[in-house]
Amino acid sequence: MGQLRELIDKLHQNRELTLSEYAELIKYRNAEDAEYLRSLAQDEAKQTFGNQIYVRGLIEFSNYCRNDCYYCGIRRSNGAAERYRLSEEDILDCCRTGYGFGFRTFVLQSGEDMGYSDEDICRILRRIRDEFPDCAITLSVGEKSRETYEKFYQAGAERYLLRHETASEDHYRILHPKELSLNNRKRCLTDLKDIGFQVGAGFMVGSPGQTEEHLAADFQYLRELEPHMIGIGPFIHHKDTPFRVEPDGTLELTLYCLSILRLMFPKVLLPATTALGTIHPLGRELGVQAGANVIMPSLSPKSVRGKYLLYDGKICTGEEAAECHACLENRMKRIGYQIVTDRGDYPGWTRE
Ligand code: SAH
């Protein structure tokens, strides 16, 4: 397949392909060329980040959600989900624990929980900012107005994760109920970038109805948006959702997409996600070897870990934060990488 290798070289050189070329790159992939792509991507990550892996402490502070995305285990229609909300003090305790491990970034993630007002979130942000002035705070609480995002930024958040999920209207409609819109999702991402956040977009690999063309459109959209972070992971079914019988995304295609993204965006912050670690015991290690440079262990208290279940089989739900941290540190060491105590901003980013 000389042709595929040419496409990979072209991607490496130009940092982008045409829509139909991305689709071909996926459609005609094979083990040998995938290994070529992987090794270019790993080299690329090493040139920017060396053997250093940034770590983000993930605090899943509420699993209440007003939305009903068909793929997600904490969708509002899932009556079997046991709902919880962490108190402010609990959240701060998670940060204290993480700080002790050397974490300098905290990610506050939740469903779209209307139980917190903008003021509540801002107060939490300010408290974290006051107690940990040397740490970055990332929010991931879904779609909000521009005004709300501005308040969050003023209160001290400087990164925001909001996966676009899919850049294609037809595919978006397969994954979401009609009250949600791709346009609004994209509007949010544009606003966030405009305000000055380091922004993370991304998508699930192998979500129901996804074609090579949809993935191609995702790559093209990301090229337009130019996010600072890109979160991708395999779709994994959840037993209490409409997608309970849908096949899961694969390790192989997720790794392939990670490597494509690394060649497109040499400096982007690219996590090896928990979902990747869930579909394969060495998923996160393989993710790093495919070009990822970030890991996001959970800091959530043990009592709620088993409740933030977006998909079945999630790993590390029975562990204490300290165990997860030690385990990941070892896992990275074993493949020749090192977890670092660093905010891990996008290279060159500063707060305006
Ligand atoms: N409410 C926040 C956080 C969503 S959860 C927001 O809207 O951004 C974080 C991510 O988990 C989602 O963006 C989605 O891409 C992913 N996710 C949800 N359900 C999943 C599933 N069944 N399999 C794999 N990933 C899933």
CSV table of C-alpha atoms and ligand atoms in Angstrom, one decimal:
chain,number,residue,atom,x,y,z
A,1,MET,CA,0.0,0.0,0.0
A,2,GLY,CA,2.5,2.6,-1.2
A,3,GLN,CA,-0.4,5.0,-1.5
A,4,LEU,CA,-1.4,5.0,2.1
A,5,ARG,CA,2.2,5.7,3.1
A,6,GLU,CA,2.2,8.7,0.8
A,7,LEU,CA,-0.9,10.0,2.5
A,8,ILE,CA,0.8,9.6,5.9
A,9,ASP,CA,3.9,11.4,4.7
A,10,LYS,CA,1.7,14.2,3.3
A,11,LEU,CA,-0.2,14.5,6.6
A,12,HIS,CA,3.2,14.6,8.4
A,13,GLN,CA,4.5,17.3,6.2
A,14,ASN,CA,1.4,19.5,5.7
A,15,ARG,CA,-0.4,18.8,9.0
A,16,GLU,CA,-3.6,18.4,7.1
A,17,LEU,CA,-5.3,16.4,4.3
A,18,THR,CA,-8.4,16.9,2.3
A,19,LEU,CA,-11.7,15.5,3.5
A,20,SER,CA,-11.5,12.6,1.1
A,21,GLU,CA,-7.9,11.9,1.9
A,22,TYR,CA,-8.7,11.6,5.7
A,23,ALA,CA,-11.5,9.2,4.8
A,24,GLU,CA,-9.1,7.1,2.7
A,25,LEU,CA,-6.5,7.1,5.4
A,26,ILE,CA,-9.0,5.5,7.7
A,27,LYS,CA,-10.7,3.2,5.1
A,28,TYR,CA,-7.5,1.6,3.8
A,29,ARG,CA,-5.6,1.4,7.0
A,30,ASN,CA,-3.5,-1.8,7.6
A,31,ALA,CA,-1.2,-3.0,10.3
A,32,GLU,CA,2.0,-2.1,8.6
A,33,ASP,CA,1.2,1.5,7.7
A,34,ALA,CA,-0.5,2.0,11.1
A,35,GLU,CA,2.8,1.1,12.8
A,36,TYR,CA,4.5,3.6,10.5
A,37,LEU,CA,2.0,6.3,11.5
A,38,ARG,CA,2.3,5.4,15.1
A,39,SER,CA,6.0,5.7,15.2
A,40,LEU,CA,6.0,9.1,13.5
A,41,ALA,CA,3.3,10.3,16.0
A,42,GLN,CA,5.3,9.1,19.0
A,43,ASP,CA,8.4,10.8,17.7
A,44,GLU,CA,6.4,14.0,17.2
A,45,ALA,CA,5.2,13.9,20.8
A,46,LYS,CA,8.7,13.3,22.0
A,47,GLN,CA,10.0,16.3,20.1
A,48,THR,CA,7.6,18.6,21.9
A,49,PHE,CA,7.2,17.0,25.3
A,50,GLY,CA,10.2,14.6,25.7
A,51,ASN,CA,9.3,11.6,27.8
A,52,GLN,CA,7.2,13.8,30.1
A,53,ILE,CA,3.5,13.1,30.8
A,54,TYR,CA,1.3,15.8,32.2
A,55,VAL,CA,-1.2,14.7,34.8
A,56,ARG,CA,-4.6,16.2,35.5
A,57,GLY,CA,-6.6,15.3,38.6
A,58,LEU,CA,-10.2,14.7,37.5
A,59,ILE,CA,-12.9,15.6,40.0
A,60,GLU,CA,-16.2,14.2,38.9
A,61,PHE,CA,-18.3,16.4,41.2
A,62,SER,CA,-21.9,15.7,40.1
A,63,ASN,CA,-23.6,13.1,37.9
A,64,TYR,CA,-26.9,15.0,37.7
A,65,CYS,CA,-27.6,15.9,34.0
A,66,ARG,CA,-30.4,17.8,32.3
A,67,ASN,CA,-29.5,16.3,28.9
A,68,ASP,CA,-30.5,13.0,27.4
A,69,CYS,CA,-27.6,12.0,25.0
A,70,TYR,CA,-28.3,8.5,23.8
A,71,TYR,CA,-24.8,7.2,24.5
A,72,CYS,CA,-24.3,8.5,28.0
A,73,GLY,CA,-24.9,6.6,31.2
A,74,ILE,CA,-25.7,9.7,33.3
A,75,ARG,CA,-28.4,10.9,30.8
A,76,ARG,CA,-31.4,12.2,32.6
A,77,SER,CA,-33.7,9.4,31.6
A,78,ASN,CA,-31.5,6.8,33.2
A,79,GLY,CA,-33.5,6.1,36.4
A,80,ALA,CA,-31.1,3.4,37.4
A,81,ALA,CA,-28.2,6.0,37.8
A,82,GLU,CA,-27.6,6.7,41.5
A,83,ARG,CA,-27.2,10.5,41.6
A,84,TYR,CA,-24.7,12.4,43.8
A,85,ARG,CA,-23.3,15.8,44.2
A,86,LEU,CA,-20.0,16.6,46.0
A,87,SER,CA,-20.0,19.4,48.6
A,88,GLU,CA,-17.6,22.4,48.2
A,89,GLU,CA,-15.5,21.0,51.0
A,90,ASP,CA,-15.4,17.6,49.3
A,91,ILE,CA,-14.2,19.2,46.1
A,92,LEU,CA,-11.5,21.1,48.0
A,93,ASP,CA,-10.4,18.0,49.7
A,94,CYS,CA,-9.9,16.3,46.4
A,95,CYS,CA,-7.7,19.2,45.3
A,96,ARG,CA,-5.7,18.9,48.5
A,97,THR,CA,-5.1,15.2,47.9
A,98,GLY,CA,-4.1,15.8,44.3
A,99,TYR,CA,-1.8,18.7,45.3
A,100,GLY,CA,0.0,16.3,47.7
A,101,PHE,CA,0.7,14.0,44.7
A,102,GLY,CA,2.2,16.9,42.8
A,103,PHE,CA,-0.8,17.5,40.5
A,104,ARG,CA,-0.9,21.1,39.3
A,105,THR,CA,-4.1,20.9,37.3
A,106,PHE,CA,-7.6,20.0,38.5
A,107,VAL,CA,-10.4,19.2,36.1
A,108,LEU,CA,-13.9,19.8,37.5
A,109,GLN,CA,-16.3,17.7,35.5
A,110,SER,CA,-20.0,17.0,35.8
A,111,GLY,CA,-23.2,16.5,34.0
A,112,GLU,CA,-25.2,19.6,33.1
A,113,ASP,CA,-26.4,20.0,36.7
A,114,MET,CA,-28.8,22.8,37.2
A,115,GLY,CA,-28.3,22.4,41.0
A,116,TYR,CA,-25.3,24.7,40.8
A,117,SER,CA,-25.8,28.3,39.8
A,118,ASP,CA,-23.1,30.2,38.0
A,119,GLU,CA,-22.3,31.9,41.3
A,120,ASP,CA,-21.9,28.5,43.0
A,121,ILE,CA,-19.4,27.4,40.4
A,122,CYS,CA,-17.6,30.7,40.5
A,123,ARG,CA,-17.3,30.5,44.3
A,124,ILE,CA,-15.8,27.0,44.0
A,125,LEU,CA,-13.4,28.3,41.4
A,126,ARG,CA,-12.3,31.2,43.6
A,127,ARG,CA,-11.7,29.0,46.6
A,128,ILE,CA,-9.5,26.6,44.5
A,129,ARG,CA,-7.7,29.6,43.0
A,130,ASP,CA,-7.1,31.1,46.5
A,131,GLU,CA,-5.8,27.9,48.1
A,132,PHE,CA,-3.8,26.7,45.1
A,133,PRO,CA,-2.6,29.7,43.2
A,134,ASP,CA,0.0,27.7,41.3
A,135,CYS,CA,-2.6,25.3,39.8
A,136,ALA,CA,-4.6,25.4,36.6
A,137,ILE,CA,-8.3,24.8,36.8
A,138,THR,CA,-10.1,23.1,34.0
A,139,LEU,CA,-13.9,23.1,33.8
A,140,SER,CA,-16.0,20.6,32.0
A,141,VAL,CA,-19.7,21.3,32.8
A,142,GLY,CA,-21.2,21.5,29.3
A,143,GLU,CA,-23.0,24.1,27.2
A,144,LYS,CA,-23.5,27.6,28.7
A,145,SER,CA,-24.0,31.1,27.5
A,146,ARG,CA,-21.0,33.3,26.6
A,147,GLU,CA,-21.7,35.4,29.6
A,148,THR,CA,-21.5,32.4,31.9
A,149,TYR,CA,-18.2,31.3,30.3
A,150,GLU,CA,-16.9,34.8,30.9
A,151,LYS,CA,-17.8,34.7,34.6
A,152,PHE,CA,-16.0,31.3,34.9
A,153,TYR,CA,-12.9,32.7,33.3
A,154,GLN,CA,-13.0,35.8,35.6
A,155,ALA,CA,-13.3,33.5,38.6
A,156,GLY,CA,-10.1,31.7,37.7
A,157,ALA,CA,-10.9,28.8,35.3
A,158,GLU,CA,-8.5,28.9,32.3
A,159,ARG,CA,-9.2,25.7,30.5
A,160,TYR,CA,-12.5,24.2,29.3
A,161,LEU,CA,-13.2,20.7,28.0
A,162,LEU,CA,-16.2,20.4,25.7
A,163,ARG,CA,-16.0,17.6,23.2
A,164,HIS,CA,-17.8,18.5,20.0
A,165,GLU,CA,-18.8,14.7,19.8
A,166,THR,CA,-19.2,14.8,16.0
A,167,ALA,CA,-18.8,17.6,13.5
A,168,SER,CA,-21.5,16.2,11.1
A,169,GLU,CA,-25.1,17.2,11.4
A,170,ASP,CA,-26.5,13.8,10.3
A,171,HIS,CA,-24.3,11.9,12.8
A,172,TYR,CA,-25.1,14.4,15.5
A,173,ARG,CA,-28.8,13.6,15.1
A,174,ILE,CA,-28.1,9.9,15.6
A,175,LEU,CA,-26.4,10.6,18.9
A,176,HIS,CA,-28.6,13.3,20.5
A,177,PRO,CA,-32.2,14.1,21.1
A,178,LYS,CA,-33.7,17.0,19.1
A,179,GLU,CA,-33.4,19.7,21.9
A,180,LEU,CA,-29.6,19.6,21.5
A,181,SER,CA,-27.9,21.2,18.5
A,182,LEU,CA,-24.5,20.9,16.9
A,183,ASN,CA,-24.6,24.6,16.1
A,184,ASN,CA,-24.8,25.5,19.8
A,185,ARG,CA,-22.0,23.0,20.6
A,186,LYS,CA,-19.8,24.7,18.1
A,187,ARG,CA,-20.9,28.2,19.2
A,188,CYS,CA,-19.8,27.3,22.8
A,189,LEU,CA,-16.4,26.2,21.6
A,190,THR,CA,-15.9,29.4,19.5
A,191,ASP,CA,-17.0,31.5,22.5
A,192,LEU,CA,-14.6,29.7,24.9
A,193,LYS,CA,-11.7,30.2,22.5
A,194,ASP,CA,-12.6,33.8,22.0
A,195,ILE,CA,-12.7,34.5,25.7
A,196,GLY,CA,-9.1,33.2,26.1
A,197,PHE,CA,-9.6,29.7,27.5
A,198,GLN,CA,-7.4,26.8,26.5
A,199,VAL,CA,-10.1,24.8,24.8
A,200,GLY,CA,-10.5,21.0,24.5
A,201,ALA,CA,-12.7,19.5,21.8
A,202,GLY,CA,-13.0,15.9,20.7
A,203,PHE,CA,-15.1,12.9,19.9
A,204,MET,CA,-15.8,9.3,20.6
A,205,VAL,CA,-14.3,6.7,18.2
A,206,GLY,CA,-16.8,4.1,17.0
A,207,SER,CA,-19.9,5.8,18.2
A,208,PRO,CA,-23.1,4.4,16.7
A,209,GLY,CA,-23.5,5.4,13.0
A,210,GLN,CA,-20.0,6.8,12.7
A,211,THR,CA,-18.4,6.4,9.2
A,212,GLU,CA,-15.0,7.2,7.9
A,213,GLU,CA,-16.5,10.3,6.4
A,214,HIS,CA,-17.7,11.5,9.8
A,215,LEU,CA,-14.2,11.0,11.2
A,216,ALA,CA,-12.8,12.9,8.3
A,217,ALA,CA,-15.2,15.8,9.1
A,218,ASP,CA,-14.1,15.7,12.7
A,219,PHE,CA,-10.4,16.1,11.7
A,220,GLN,CA,-11.3,18.9,9.4
A,221,TYR,CA,-13.4,20.7,12.1
A,222,LEU,CA,-10.6,20.4,14.6
A,223,ARG,CA,-8.2,21.9,12.0
A,224,GLU,CA,-10.5,24.9,11.8
A,225,LEU,CA,-11.1,25.3,15.5
A,226,GLU,CA,-7.4,24.8,16.4
A,227,PRO,CA,-8.1,23.6,20.0
A,228,HIS,CA,-5.4,23.4,22.6
A,229,MET,CA,-6.5,20.0,23.8
A,230,ILE,CA,-8.2,17.1,22.1
A,231,GLY,CA,-10.0,14.4,24.0
A,232,ILE,CA,-10.9,11.2,22.2
A,233,GLY,CA,-11.7,7.7,23.4
A,234,PRO,CA,-13.6,4.7,22.2
A,235,PHE,CA,-17.4,4.7,22.5
A,236,ILE,CA,-18.4,2.1,25.1
A,237,HIS,CA,-22.0,1.0,25.5
A,238,HIS,CA,-23.8,1.5,28.8
A,239,LYS,CA,-26.5,-1.0,29.7
A,240,ASP,CA,-29.1,1.5,30.7
A,241,THR,CA,-29.0,3.6,27.5
A,242,PRO,CA,-30.7,3.3,24.1
A,243,PHE,CA,-27.3,2.3,22.8
A,244,ARG,CA,-27.0,-0.7,25.1
A,245,VAL,CA,-26.7,-3.2,22.3
A,246,GLU,CA,-24.4,-1.1,20.1
A,247,PRO,CA,-20.8,-2.4,19.4
A,248,ASP,CA,-18.0,-0.6,21.2
A,249,GLY,CA,-15.3,1.4,19.5
A,250,THR,CA,-12.0,-0.4,19.0
A,251,LEU,CA,-8.6,0.0,20.5
A,252,GLU,CA,-7.0,-0.2,17.1
A,253,LEU,CA,-9.0,2.7,15.5
A,254,THR,CA,-8.8,4.9,18.6
A,255,LEU,CA,-4.9,4.6,18.6
A,256,TYR,CA,-4.9,5.3,14.8
A,257,CYS,CA,-7.0,8.4,15.4
A,258,LEU,CA,-4.7,9.5,18.2
A,259,SER,CA,-1.7,9.3,15.9
A,260,ILE,CA,-3.4,11.2,13.1
A,261,LEU,CA,-4.2,14.0,15.6
A,262,ARG,CA,-0.7,14.1,16.9
A,263,LEU,CA,0.7,14.5,13.3
A,264,MET,CA,-1.9,17.2,12.7
A,265,PHE,CA,-1.3,19.0,16.0
A,266,PRO,CA,2.3,18.5,17.2
A,267,LYS,CA,1.8,20.7,20.3
A,268,VAL,CA,-1.8,19.8,21.3
A,269,LEU,CA,-2.5,18.3,24.7
A,270,LEU,CA,-3.7,14.9,24.0
A,271,PRO,CA,-4.9,12.6,26.8
A,272,ALA,CA,-4.8,8.8,26.9
A,273,THR,CA,-8.3,8.6,28.3
A,274,THR,CA,-10.0,6.4,30.9
A,275,ALA,CA,-12.2,4.9,28.2
A,276,LEU,CA,-9.1,3.8,26.4
A,277,GLY,CA,-7.8,2.2,29.6
A,278,THR,CA,-11.2,0.5,29.9
A,279,ILE,CA,-11.3,-1.3,26.5
A,280,HIS,CA,-7.8,-2.7,26.9
A,281,PRO,CA,-5.7,-3.3,30.1
A,282,LEU,CA,-2.8,-1.4,28.5
A,283,GLY,CA,-4.9,1.1,26.6
A,284,ARG,CA,-3.4,4.2,28.2
A,285,GLU,CA,0.2,3.0,27.7
A,286,LEU,CA,-0.6,2.2,24.1
A,287,GLY,CA,-2.2,5.7,23.8
A,288,VAL,CA,1.0,7.4,25.0
A,289,GLN,CA,3.0,5.3,22.5
A,290,ALA,CA,0.6,6.5,19.8
A,291,GLY,CA,1.3,10.1,20.6
A,292,ALA,CA,-0.7,11.0,23.7
A,293,ASN,CA,1.0,13.1,26.4
A,294,VAL,CA,-1.6,13.6,29.1
A,295,ILE,CA,-3.3,11.3,31.6
A,296,MET,CA,-6.2,12.2,33.8
A,297,PRO,CA,-6.5,10.0,36.9
A,298,SER,CA,-9.6,10.4,39.0
A,299,LEU,CA,-9.4,12.3,42.3
A,300,SER,CA,-13.0,11.7,43.1
A,301,PRO,CA,-13.7,10.2,46.6
A,302,LYS,CA,-14.0,6.4,46.6
A,303,SER,CA,-17.6,6.7,47.8
A,304,VAL,CA,-18.8,8.2,44.5
A,305,ARG,CA,-16.4,6.7,41.9
A,306,GLY,CA,-18.7,3.9,41.1
A,307,LYS,CA,-21.5,6.4,40.3
A,308,TYR,CA,-19.9,8.5,37.6
A,309,LEU,CA,-20.5,5.9,35.0
A,310,LEU,CA,-20.8,7.1,31.5
A,311,TYR,CA,-20.2,3.6,30.1
A,312,ASP,CA,-20.0,0.0,31.4
A,313,GLY,CA,-16.9,-1.5,32.8
A,314,LYS,CA,-15.1,1.8,33.8
A,315,ILE,CA,-11.8,1.1,35.4
A,316,CYS,CA,-10.5,2.3,38.8
A,317,THR,CA,-14.0,2.6,40.4
A,318,GLY,CA,-13.0,0.7,43.5
A,319,GLU,CA,-9.7,2.5,44.2
A,320,GLU,CA,-8.5,5.4,46.3
A,321,ALA,CA,-6.9,8.3,44.5
A,322,ALA,CA,-3.5,7.4,45.9
A,323,GLU,CA,-3.7,3.9,44.5
A,324,CYS,CA,-4.6,5.3,41.0
A,325,HIS,CA,-1.8,7.8,41.2
A,326,ALA,CA,0.8,5.2,42.2
A,327,CYS,CA,-0.5,2.8,39.6
A,328,LEU,CA,-0.3,5.3,36.7
A,329,GLU,CA,3.2,6.5,37.8
A,330,ASN,CA,4.4,2.9,37.5
A,331,ARG,CA,2.6,2.2,34.3
A,332,MET,CA,4.3,5.3,32.7
A,333,LYS,CA,7.7,4.4,34.1
A,334,ARG,CA,7.4,0.9,32.7
A,335,ILE,CA,7.2,2.3,29.2
A,336,GLY,CA,9.9,4.9,29.7
A,337,TYR,CA,7.8,7.9,30.5
A,338,GLN,CA,7.6,10.1,33.6
A,339,ILE,CA,4.7,11.9,35.2
A,340,VAL,CA,5.7,15.5,35.9
A,341,THR,CA,4.6,18.1,38.5
A,342,ASP,CA,3.7,20.9,36.1
A,343,ARG,CA,0.6,22.9,35.2
A,344,GLY,CA,1.2,21.6,31.7
A,345,ASP,CA,-0.2,24.5,29.7
A,346,TYR,CA,-0.4,24.6,26.0
A,347,PRO,CA,3.1,25.5,24.9
A,348,GLY,CA,3.3,29.3,24.9
A,349,TRP,CA,-0.2,30.0,26.3
A,350,THR,CA,-0.6,32.9,28.8
A,351,ARG,CA,-3.6,34.4,30.4
A,352,GLU,CA,-4.7,37.6,28.8
B,1,SAH,N1,-21.4,17.4,30.6
B,1,SAH,C1,-20.0,17.6,30.2
B,1,SAH,C2,-19.2,16.3,30.4
B,1,SAH,C3,-19.6,15.1,29.6
B,1,SAH,S1,-18.9,13.6,30.0
B,1,SAH,C4,-20.0,17.9,28.7
B,1,SAH,O1,-21.1,18.0,28.1
B,1,SAH,O2,-19.0,18.2,28.2
B,1,SAH,C5,-17.4,13.7,29.1
B,1,SAH,C6,-17.3,12.9,27.8
B,1,SAH,O3,-17.5,11.5,27.9
B,1,SAH,C7,-18.4,13.3,26.7
B,1,SAH,O4,-18.1,14.4,26.1
B,1,SAH,C8,-18.4,12.0,25.8
B,1,SAH,O5,-17.6,12.2,24.7
B,1,SAH,C9,-17.8,10.9,26.7
B,1,SAH,N2,-18.8,9.8,26.8
B,1,SAH,C10,-20.1,9.9,27.2
B,1,SAH,N3,-20.7,8.7,27.1
B,1,SAH,C11,-19.7,7.8,26.7
B,1,SAH,C12,-19.7,6.4,26.3
B,1,SAH,N4,-20.8,5.7,26.4
B,1,SAH,N5,-18.6,5.9,25.9
B,1,SAH,C13,-17.5,6.6,25.8
B,1,SAH,N6,-17.4,7.9,26.1
B,1,SAH,C14,-18.5,8.5,26.5
